Coordinates of C-alpha atoms in Angstrom, one line a residue:
X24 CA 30.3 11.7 7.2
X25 CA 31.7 12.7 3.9
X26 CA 29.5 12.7 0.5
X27 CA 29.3 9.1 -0.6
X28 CA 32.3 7.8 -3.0
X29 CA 32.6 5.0 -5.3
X30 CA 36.4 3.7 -5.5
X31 CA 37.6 1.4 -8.6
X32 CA 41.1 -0.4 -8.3
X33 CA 43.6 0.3 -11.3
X34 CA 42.7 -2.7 -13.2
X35 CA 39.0 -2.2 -12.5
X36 CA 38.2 -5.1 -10.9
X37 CA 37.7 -4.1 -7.0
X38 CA 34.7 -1.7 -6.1
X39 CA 35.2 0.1 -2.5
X40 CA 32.3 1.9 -1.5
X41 CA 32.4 4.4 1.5
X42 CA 30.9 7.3 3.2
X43 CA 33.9 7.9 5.7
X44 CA 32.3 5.6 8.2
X45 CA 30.9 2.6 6.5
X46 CA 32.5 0.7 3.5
X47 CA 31.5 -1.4 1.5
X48 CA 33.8 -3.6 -1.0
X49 CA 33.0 -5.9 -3.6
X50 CA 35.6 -7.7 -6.2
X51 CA 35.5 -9.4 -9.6
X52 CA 37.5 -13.0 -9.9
X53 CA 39.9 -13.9 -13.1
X54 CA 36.8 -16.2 -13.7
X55 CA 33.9 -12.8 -13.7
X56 CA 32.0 -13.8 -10.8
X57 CA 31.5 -11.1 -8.0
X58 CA 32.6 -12.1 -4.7
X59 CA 32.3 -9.9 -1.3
X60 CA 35.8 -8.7 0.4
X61 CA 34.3 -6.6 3.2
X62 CA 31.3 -4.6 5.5
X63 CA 31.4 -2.7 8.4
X64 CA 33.8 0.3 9.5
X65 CA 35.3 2.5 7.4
X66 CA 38.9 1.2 6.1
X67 CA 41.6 3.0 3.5
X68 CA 40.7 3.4 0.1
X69 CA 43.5 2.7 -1.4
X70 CA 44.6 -0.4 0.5
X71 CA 44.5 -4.0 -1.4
X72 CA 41.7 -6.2 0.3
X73 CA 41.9 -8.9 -2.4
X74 CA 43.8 -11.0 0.5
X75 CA 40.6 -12.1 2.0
X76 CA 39.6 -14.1 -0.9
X77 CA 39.5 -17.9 0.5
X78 CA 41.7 -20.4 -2.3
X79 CA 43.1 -22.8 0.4
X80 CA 41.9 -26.2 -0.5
X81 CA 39.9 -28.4 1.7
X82 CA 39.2 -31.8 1.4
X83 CA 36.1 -32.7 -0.8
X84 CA 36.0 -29.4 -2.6
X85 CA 34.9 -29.2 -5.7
X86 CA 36.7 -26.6 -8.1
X87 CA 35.5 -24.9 -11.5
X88 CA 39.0 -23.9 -12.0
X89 CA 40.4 -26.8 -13.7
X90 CA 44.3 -25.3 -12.7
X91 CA 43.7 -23.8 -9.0
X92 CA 42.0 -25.0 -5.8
X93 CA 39.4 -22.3 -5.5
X94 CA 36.1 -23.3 -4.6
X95 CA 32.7 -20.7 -4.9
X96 CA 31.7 -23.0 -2.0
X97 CA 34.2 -21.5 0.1
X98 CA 33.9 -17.8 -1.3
X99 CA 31.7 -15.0 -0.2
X100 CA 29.8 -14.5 -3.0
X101 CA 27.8 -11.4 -3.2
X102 CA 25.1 -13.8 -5.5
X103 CA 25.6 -17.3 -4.9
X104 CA 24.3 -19.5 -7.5
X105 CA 23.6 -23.6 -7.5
X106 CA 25.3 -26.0 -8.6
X107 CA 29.2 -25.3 -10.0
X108 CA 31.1 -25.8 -6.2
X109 CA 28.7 -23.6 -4.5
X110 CA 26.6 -26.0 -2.6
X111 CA 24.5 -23.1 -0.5
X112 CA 21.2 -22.1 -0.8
X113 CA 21.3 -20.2 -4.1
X114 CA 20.8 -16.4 -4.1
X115 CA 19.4 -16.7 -7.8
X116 CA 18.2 -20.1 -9.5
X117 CA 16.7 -20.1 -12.9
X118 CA 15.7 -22.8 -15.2
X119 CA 16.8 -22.5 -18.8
X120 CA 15.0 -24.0 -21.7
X121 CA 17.5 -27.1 -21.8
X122 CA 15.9 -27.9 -17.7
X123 CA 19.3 -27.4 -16.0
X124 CA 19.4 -24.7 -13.4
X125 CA 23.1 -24.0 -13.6
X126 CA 24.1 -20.7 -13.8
X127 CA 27.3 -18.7 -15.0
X128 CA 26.4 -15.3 -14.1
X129 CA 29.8 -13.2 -15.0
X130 CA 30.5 -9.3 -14.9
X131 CA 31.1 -7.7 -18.3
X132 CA 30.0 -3.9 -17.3
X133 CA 29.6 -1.6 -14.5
X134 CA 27.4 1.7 -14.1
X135 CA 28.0 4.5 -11.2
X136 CA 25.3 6.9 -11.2
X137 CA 24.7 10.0 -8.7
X138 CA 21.9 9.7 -7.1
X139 CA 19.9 6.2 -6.7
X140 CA 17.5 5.2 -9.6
X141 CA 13.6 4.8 -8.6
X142 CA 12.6 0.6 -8.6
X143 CA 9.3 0.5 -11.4
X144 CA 6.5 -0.8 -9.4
X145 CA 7.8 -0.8 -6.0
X146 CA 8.3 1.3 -3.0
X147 CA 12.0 1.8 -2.7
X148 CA 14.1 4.4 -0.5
X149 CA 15.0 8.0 -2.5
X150 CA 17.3 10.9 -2.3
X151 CA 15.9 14.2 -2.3
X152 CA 19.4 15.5 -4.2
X153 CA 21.8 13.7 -6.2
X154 CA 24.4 14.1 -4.2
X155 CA 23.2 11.9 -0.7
X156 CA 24.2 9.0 -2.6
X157 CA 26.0 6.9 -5.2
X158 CA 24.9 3.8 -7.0
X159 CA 26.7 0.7 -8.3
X160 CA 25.1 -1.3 -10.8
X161 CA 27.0 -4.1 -12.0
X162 CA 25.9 -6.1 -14.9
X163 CA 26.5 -9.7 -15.3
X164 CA 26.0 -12.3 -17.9
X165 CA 24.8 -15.8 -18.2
X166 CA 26.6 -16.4 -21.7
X167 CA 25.0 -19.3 -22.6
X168 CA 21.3 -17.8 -22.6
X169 CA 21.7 -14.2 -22.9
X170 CA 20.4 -14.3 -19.6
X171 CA 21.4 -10.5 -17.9
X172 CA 21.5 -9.6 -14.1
X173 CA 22.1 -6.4 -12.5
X174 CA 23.0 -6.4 -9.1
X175 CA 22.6 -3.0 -7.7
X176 CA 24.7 -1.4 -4.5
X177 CA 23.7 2.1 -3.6
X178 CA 25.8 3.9 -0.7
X179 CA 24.2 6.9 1.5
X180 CA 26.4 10.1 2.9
X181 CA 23.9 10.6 6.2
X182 CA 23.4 7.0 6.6
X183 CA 25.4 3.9 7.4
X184 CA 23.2 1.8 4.6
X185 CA 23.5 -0.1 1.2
X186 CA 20.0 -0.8 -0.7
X187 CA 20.2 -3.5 -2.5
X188 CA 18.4 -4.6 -5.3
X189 CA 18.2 -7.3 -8.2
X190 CA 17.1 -7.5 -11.8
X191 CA 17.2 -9.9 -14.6
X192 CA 16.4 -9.1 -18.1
X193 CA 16.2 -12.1 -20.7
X194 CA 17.7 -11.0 -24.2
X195 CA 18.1 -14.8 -25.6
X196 CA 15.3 -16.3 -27.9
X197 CA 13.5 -18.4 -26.0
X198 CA 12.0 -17.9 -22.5
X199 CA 13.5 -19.1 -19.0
X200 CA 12.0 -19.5 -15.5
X201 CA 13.3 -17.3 -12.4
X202 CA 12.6 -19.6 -9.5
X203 CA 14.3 -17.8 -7.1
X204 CA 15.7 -13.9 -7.2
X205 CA 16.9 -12.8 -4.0
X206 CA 17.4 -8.8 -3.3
X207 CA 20.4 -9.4 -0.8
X208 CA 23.3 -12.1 -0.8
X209 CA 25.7 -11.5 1.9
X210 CA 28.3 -13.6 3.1
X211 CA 30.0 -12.8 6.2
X212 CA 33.2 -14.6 7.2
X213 CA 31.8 -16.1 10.5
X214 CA 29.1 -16.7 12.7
X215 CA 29.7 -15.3 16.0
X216 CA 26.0 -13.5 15.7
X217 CA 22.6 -13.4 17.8
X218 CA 19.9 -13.9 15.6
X219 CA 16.9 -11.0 16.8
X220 CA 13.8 -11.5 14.2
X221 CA 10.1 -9.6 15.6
X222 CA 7.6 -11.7 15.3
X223 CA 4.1 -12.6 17.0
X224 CA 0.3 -12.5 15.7
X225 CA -2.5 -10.6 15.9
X226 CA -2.6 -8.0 18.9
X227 CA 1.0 -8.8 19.8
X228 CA 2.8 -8.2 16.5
X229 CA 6.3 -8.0 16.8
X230 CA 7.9 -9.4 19.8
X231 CA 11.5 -9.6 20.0
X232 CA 13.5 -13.3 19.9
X233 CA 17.4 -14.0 20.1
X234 CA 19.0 -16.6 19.3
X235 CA 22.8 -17.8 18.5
X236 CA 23.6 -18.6 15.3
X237 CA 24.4 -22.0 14.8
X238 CA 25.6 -24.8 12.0
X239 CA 22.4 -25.2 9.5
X240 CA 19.8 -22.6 8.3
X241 CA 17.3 -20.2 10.5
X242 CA 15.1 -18.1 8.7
X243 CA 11.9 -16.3 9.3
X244 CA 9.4 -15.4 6.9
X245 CA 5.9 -15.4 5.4
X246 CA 4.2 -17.3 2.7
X247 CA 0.6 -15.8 3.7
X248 CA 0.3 -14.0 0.6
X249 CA 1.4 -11.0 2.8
X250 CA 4.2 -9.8 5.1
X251 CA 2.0 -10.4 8.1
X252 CA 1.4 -9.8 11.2
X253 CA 3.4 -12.7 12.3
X254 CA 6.9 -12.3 11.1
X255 CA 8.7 -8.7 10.3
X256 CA 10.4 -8.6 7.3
X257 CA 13.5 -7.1 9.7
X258 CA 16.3 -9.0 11.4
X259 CA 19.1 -7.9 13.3
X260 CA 22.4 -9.5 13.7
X261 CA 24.2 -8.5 17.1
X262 CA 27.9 -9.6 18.2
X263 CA 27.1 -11.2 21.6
X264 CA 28.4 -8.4 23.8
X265 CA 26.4 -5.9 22.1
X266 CA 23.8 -3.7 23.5
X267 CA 22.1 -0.6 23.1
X268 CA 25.0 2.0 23.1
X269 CA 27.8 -0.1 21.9
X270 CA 29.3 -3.1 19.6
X271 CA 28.9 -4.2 16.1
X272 CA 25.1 -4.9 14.5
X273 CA 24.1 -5.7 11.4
X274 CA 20.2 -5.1 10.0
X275 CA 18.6 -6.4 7.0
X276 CA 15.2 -4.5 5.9
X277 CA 13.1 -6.0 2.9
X278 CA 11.2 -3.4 1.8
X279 CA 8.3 -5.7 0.4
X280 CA 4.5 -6.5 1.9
X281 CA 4.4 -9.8 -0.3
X282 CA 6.1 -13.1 0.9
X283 CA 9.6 -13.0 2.1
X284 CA 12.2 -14.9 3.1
X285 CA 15.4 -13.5 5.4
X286 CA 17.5 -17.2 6.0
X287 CA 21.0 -17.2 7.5
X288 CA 23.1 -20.3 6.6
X289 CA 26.0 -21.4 8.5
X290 CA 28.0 -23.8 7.0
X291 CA 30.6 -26.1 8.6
X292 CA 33.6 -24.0 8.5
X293 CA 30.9 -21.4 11.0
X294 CA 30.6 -18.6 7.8
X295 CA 27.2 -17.7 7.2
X296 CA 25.3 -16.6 4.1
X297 CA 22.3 -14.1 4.9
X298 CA 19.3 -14.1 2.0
X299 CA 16.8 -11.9 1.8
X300 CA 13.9 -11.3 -0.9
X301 CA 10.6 -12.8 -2.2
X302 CA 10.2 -16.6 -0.5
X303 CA 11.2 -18.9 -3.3
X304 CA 8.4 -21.5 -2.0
X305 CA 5.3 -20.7 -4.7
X306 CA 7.2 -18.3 -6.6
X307 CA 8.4 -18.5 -10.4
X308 CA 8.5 -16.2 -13.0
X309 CA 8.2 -16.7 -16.7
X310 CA 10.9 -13.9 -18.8
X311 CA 10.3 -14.2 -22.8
X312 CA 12.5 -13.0 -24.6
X313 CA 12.9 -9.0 -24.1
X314 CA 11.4 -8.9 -20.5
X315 CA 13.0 -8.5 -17.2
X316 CA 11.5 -9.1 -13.6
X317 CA 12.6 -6.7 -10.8
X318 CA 12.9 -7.8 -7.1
X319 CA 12.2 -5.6 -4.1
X320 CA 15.0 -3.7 -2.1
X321 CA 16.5 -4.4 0.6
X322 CA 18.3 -2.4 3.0
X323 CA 21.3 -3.5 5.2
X324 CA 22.1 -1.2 7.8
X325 CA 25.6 -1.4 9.9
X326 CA 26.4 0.2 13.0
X327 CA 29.5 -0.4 15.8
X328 CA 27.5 2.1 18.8
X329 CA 25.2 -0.6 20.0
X330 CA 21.2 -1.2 19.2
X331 CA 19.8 2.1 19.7
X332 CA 22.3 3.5 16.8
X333 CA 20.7 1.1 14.2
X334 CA 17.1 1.8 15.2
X335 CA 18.0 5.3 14.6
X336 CA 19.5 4.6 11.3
X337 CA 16.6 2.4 10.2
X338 CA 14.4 5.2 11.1
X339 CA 16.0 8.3 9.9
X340 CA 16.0 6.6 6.3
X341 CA 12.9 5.3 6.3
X342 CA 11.1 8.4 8.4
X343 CA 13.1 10.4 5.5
X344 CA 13.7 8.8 2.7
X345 CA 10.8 5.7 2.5
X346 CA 7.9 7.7 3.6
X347 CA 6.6 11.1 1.1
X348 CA 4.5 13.6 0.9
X349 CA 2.9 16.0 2.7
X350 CA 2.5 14.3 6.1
X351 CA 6.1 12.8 6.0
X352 CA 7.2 15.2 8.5
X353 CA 3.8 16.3 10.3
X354 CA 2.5 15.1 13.4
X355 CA -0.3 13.0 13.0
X356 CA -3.9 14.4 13.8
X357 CA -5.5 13.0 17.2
X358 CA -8.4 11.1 16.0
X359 CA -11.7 9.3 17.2
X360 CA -12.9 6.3 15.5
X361 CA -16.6 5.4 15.9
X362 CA -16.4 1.6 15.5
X363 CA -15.7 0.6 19.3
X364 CA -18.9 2.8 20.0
X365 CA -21.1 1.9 17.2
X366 CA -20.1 -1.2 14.9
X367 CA -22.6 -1.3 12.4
X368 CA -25.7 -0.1 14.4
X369 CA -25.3 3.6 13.2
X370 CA -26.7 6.5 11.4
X371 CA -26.1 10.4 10.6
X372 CA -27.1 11.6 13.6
X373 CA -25.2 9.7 16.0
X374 CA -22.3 10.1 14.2
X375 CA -22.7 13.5 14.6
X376 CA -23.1 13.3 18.1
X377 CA -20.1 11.0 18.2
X378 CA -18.5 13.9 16.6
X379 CA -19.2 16.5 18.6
X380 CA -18.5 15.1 22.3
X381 CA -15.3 14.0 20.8
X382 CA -14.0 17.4 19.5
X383 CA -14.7 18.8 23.4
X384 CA -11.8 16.5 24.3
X385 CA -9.8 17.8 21.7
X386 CA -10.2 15.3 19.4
X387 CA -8.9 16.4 15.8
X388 CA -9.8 13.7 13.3
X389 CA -13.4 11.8 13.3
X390 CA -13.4 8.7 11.4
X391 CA -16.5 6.6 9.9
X392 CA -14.9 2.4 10.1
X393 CA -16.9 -0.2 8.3
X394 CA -20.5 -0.5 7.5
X395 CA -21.5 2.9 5.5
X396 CA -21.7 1.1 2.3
X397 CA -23.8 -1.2 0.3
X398 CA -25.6 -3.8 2.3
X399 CA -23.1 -3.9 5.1
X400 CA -25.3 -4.3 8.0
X401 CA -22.8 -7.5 9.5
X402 CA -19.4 -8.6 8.0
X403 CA -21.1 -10.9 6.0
X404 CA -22.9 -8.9 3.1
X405 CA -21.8 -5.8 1.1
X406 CA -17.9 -5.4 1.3
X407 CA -16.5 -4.2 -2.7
X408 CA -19.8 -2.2 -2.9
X409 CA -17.9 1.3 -2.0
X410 CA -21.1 3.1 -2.3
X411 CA -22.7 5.4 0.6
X412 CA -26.0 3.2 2.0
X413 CA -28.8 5.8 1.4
X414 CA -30.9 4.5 4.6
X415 CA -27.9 5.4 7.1
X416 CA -26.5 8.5 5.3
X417 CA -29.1 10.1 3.1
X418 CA -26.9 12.4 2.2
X419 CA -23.8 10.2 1.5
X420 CA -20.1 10.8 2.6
X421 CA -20.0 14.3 1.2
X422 CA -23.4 15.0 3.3
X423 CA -21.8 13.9 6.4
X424 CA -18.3 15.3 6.0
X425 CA -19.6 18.7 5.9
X426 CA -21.5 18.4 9.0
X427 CA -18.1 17.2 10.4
X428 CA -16.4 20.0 9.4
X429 CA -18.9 22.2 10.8
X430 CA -17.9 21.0 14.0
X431 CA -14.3 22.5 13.3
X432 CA -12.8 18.5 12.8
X433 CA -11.4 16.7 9.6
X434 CA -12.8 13.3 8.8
X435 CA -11.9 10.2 7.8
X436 CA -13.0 7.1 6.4
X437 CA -12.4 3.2 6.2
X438 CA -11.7 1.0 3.1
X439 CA -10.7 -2.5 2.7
X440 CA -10.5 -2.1 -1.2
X441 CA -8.4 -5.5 -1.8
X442 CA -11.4 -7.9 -0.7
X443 CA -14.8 -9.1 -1.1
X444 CA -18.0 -10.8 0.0
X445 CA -19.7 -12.9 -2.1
X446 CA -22.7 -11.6 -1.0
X447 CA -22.8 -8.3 -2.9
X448 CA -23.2 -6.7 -6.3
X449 CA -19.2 -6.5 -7.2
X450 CA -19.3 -10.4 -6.7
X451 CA -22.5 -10.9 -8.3
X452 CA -21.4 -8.9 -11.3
X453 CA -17.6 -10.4 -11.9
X454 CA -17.5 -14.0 -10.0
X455 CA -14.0 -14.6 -11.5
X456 CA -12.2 -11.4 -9.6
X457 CA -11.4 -13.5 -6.7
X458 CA -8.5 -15.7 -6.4
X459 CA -9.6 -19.0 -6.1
X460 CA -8.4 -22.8 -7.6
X461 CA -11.8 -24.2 -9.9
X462 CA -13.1 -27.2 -8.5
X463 CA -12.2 -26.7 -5.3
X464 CA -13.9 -25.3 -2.3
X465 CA -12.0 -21.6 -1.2
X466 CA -11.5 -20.5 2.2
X467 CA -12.5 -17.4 3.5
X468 CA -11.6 -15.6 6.1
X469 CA -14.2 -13.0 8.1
X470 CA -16.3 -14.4 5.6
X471 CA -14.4 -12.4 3.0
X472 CA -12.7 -13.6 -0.1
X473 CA -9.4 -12.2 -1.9
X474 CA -10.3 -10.0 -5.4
X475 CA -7.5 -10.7 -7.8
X476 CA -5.0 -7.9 -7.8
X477 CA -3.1 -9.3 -9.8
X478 CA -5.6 -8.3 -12.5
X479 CA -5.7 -4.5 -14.1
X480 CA -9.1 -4.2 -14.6
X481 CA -9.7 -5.7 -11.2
X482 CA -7.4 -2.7 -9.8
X483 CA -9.2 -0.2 -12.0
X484 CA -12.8 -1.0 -10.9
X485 CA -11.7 -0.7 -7.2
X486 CA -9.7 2.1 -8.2
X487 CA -12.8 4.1 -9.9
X488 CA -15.3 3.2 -6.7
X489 CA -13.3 5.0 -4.7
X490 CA -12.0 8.0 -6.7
X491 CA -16.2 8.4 -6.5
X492 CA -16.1 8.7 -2.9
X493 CA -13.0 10.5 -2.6
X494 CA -13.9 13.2 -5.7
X495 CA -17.4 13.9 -4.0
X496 CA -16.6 14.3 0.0
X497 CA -14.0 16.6 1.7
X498 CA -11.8 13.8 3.7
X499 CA -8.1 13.8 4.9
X500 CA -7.6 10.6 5.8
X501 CA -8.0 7.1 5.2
X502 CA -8.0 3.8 6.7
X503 CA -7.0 0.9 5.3
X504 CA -7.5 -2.6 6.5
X505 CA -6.2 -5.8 5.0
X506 CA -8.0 -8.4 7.5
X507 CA -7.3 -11.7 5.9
X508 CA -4.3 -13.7 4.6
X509 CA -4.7 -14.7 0.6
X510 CA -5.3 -18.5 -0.2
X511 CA -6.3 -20.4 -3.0
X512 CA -3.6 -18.0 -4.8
X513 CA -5.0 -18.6 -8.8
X514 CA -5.6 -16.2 -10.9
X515 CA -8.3 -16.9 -13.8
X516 CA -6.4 -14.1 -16.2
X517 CA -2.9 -16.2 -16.2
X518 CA -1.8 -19.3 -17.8
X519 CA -0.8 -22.1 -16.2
X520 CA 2.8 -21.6 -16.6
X521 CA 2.4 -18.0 -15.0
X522 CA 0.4 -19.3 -12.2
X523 CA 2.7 -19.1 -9.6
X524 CA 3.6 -15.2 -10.2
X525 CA 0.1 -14.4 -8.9
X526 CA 1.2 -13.5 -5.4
X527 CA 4.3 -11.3 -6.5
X528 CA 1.8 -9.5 -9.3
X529 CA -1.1 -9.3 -6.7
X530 CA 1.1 -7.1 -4.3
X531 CA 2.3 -5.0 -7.3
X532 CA -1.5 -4.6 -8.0
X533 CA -1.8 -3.1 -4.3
X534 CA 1.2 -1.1 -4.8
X535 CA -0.3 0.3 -8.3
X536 CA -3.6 1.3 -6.0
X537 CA -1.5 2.8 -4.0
X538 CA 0.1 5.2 -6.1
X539 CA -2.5 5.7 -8.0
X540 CA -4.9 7.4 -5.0
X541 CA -1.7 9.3 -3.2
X542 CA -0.9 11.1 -6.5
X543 CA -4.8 11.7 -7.6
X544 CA -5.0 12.6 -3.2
X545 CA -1.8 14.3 -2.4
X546 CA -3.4 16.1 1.1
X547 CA -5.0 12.9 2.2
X548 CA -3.1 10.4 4.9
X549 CA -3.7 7.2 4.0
X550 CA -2.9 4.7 6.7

């Protein structure tokens, strides 16, 4: 591959980019909007592409262009919006302080930058140097409402990738309503595809499914408040003949644990639209004036050498260039964990013992799961309370972990930091940190309830209670459970009109936890 390049047409209206194997090309209309001219192998930079753009009429079309037959609904746009000839599902929908939802969204600037730019709040791939890739941010705007959006292209030189991202920033006087933002809009030109999504539940996550595409929309997704076990925020689109060493495939990553949605749309003329990004079902978010949302990335991988080609692209960029620090490229350590042996019927010494038979098999990494805190003598008491129970470990995490050591082992530890039970002091002492609708009975699941990370000070507390832990005892390694989808998705620190970015803010909450412990703990795996 050669370094990743960025190719403008004379009279700057076609973008081509291209690492010398994959390209990439994008062009701007007479009317502004951005429609897509081409993915997939590597063609001639300086060749005109423009041809591909659809104006024969059709009967029933409806036309914007007052003089010409062109139709969005028959373009590939790279953001489709609702409503003016493009009757697909919308890549971007907002409601405007008159109520319509119709959207003008036209170029009026463009950025290249070396390097790709970091996403605030959200994991995102990275370049180590400036010079594995190139980004394209285009800037469009809605006119009418000083609405901006900036659609984001960023090309890799060791991979055959674009990351895609969106972001819309409200600079009129009065606020507006994002009710969907989707990261990816991709309209391909047919639909001679196999569908493959990876999906399953608990204890059989990610199976593989195929299926053709077909006239109407298929979609998989989540609206558990999470990603899920259930559905993989990863689909793959495969010609027919394709298999593991050769022919064309096509993946679309959302980088993103909240709700998703990844839809293909086939329309009657057999071209399909692919969306991915946050599931529009439950989502909306409120921009005054001055403030912009960001949605997660996603990543579209293309290959022409068959399946196994675009698992190893997937994982080369996200092995590399998704996953930091210090264990990105280390084995992981061989580990015991005591909960199969023990549950919660446990103390010191057995845990020594525990200990010690495993390191004579070579065992590198003990780890203490759930029930060393608080009153957490069954799943039913305790959990939030991320203090050391005196009566099992007299001499607390730091006591232990030394006699761990001693054996010549590292040791772990287990959190679940984003829940709660009701019976125990953190509930007791803020009743109002869950997420839960007033008047109406919750639902728990493991007899565990949802704390509202949504909220800072929620975050913080958690954040503080562990830092505790973490500060006093010698551990490299943390696990993390998440054992319950979220319901009852209110927050009691949000307005009403704001309700319904509780899900999106909650996961940015986890993410702030996140980054928070991995830079305060940079030698500490946290899985």
């Amino acid at each position: 591959m050669m370094n990743p390049q960025i190719y403008i047409s004379a009279d700057e209206t076609t973008f081509h980019l291209t690492n010398g194997e994959f390209s990439y090309i994008l062009h701007c209309l007479p009317d502004g909007h951005l429609m897509h001219l081409w993915s997939g192998k590597a063609v001639r930079p300086e060749a005109d592409y423009t041809c591909f753009h659809e104006v024969f009429p059709r009967p029933m079309t409806s036309c914007p262009d007052a003089d010409s037959w062109y139709s969005r609904e028959h373009t590939a746009q790279e953001c489709g919006t609702f409503g003016s000839s493009d009757f697909r599902t919308p890549a971007i929908e907002i409601t405007h302080p008159d109520g319509s939802t119709l959207s003008d969204f036209q170029l009026t600037s463009w950025n290249i930058l070396d390097g790709k730019p970091a996403l605030p709040g959200l994991p995102a791939v990275y370049c180590e140097d400036s010079s594995e890739a190139k980004t394209l941010e285009c800037i469009l705007t809605d006119q009418k409402n000083s609405l901006e959006m900036v659609l984001s292209y960023t090309i890799f030189r060791d991979h055959n990738v674009i990351a895609r991202n969106t972001r819309l920033i409200n600079h009129g006087d009065a606020p507006v309503y994002a009710d969907t933002v989707q990261s990816l809009c991709l309209d391909l030109p047919d639909s001679d595809y196999v569908w493959m999504q990876f999906s399953g539940a608990w204890g059989r996550e990610r199976h593989l499914r195929n299926r053709t595409l077909e006239q109407g929309i298929q979609s998989v997704g989540s609206r558990r408040g999470h990603s899920s076990h259930n559905h993989n925020p990863v689909v793959i689109l495969r010609r027919e003949h394709t298999d593991e060493v050769q022919g064309e495939a096509l993946g679309i990553a959302l980088v993103y644990s909240g709700n998703f949605l990844i839809q293909a749309e086939v329309d009657t003329y057999d071209k399909t639209r692919i969306l991915a990004g946050i599931h529009p079902d439950g989502f909306r978010w409120k921009l005054e004036p001055g403030e912009q949302f960001q949605s997660p990335e996603a990543v579209m991988a293309w290959t022409d050498q068959g399946l196994n080609r675009l698992s190893q692209t997937f994982h080369g960029l996200f092995g590399r260039r998704l996953a930091r620090g210090c264990w990105r490229d280390r084995p992981r350590p061989i580990l015991n964990n005591n909960w199969e042996a023990t549950m919660f019927d446990f103390d010191e010494e057995s845990l020594v013992k525990i200990a010690g038979k495993a390191k004579e098999c070579g065992v590198e990494l003990f780890v203490l799961d759930d029930g060393w805190f608080g009153a957490r003598r069954n799943d039913k008491a305790g959990l939030g309370d991320w203090v050391a129970n005196p009566e099992l470990l007299p001499n607390g995490i730091a006591g232990l972990s030394k006699r761990i050591r001693g054996l010549g082992m590292e040791m772990g530890l287990w959190f679940e930091p984003e829940m709660v039970n009701k019976d125990s002091n953190l509930y007791r002492a803020h009743p109002d940190w869950i997420l839960e609708v007033p008047g109406r009975t919750g639902c728990h699941g493991r007899n565990q309830f949802v704390l509202d990370f949504s909220r800072k000070e929620v975050v913080d507390a958690v954040y503080d209670m562990m830092c505790h832990v973490l500060d006093d005892a010698d551990l490299s390694y943390i696990k993390w459970d998440m054992n319950r989808s979220i319901t009852d998705c209110w927050s009691h620190a949000l307005p009403a009109d704001r309700q319904k970015e509780t899900a999106h803010r909650y996961i940015l909450g986890v993410y702030d936890l996140y980054e928070r412990l991995i830079q305060r703990y940079p030698r500490i795996l946290f899985e």
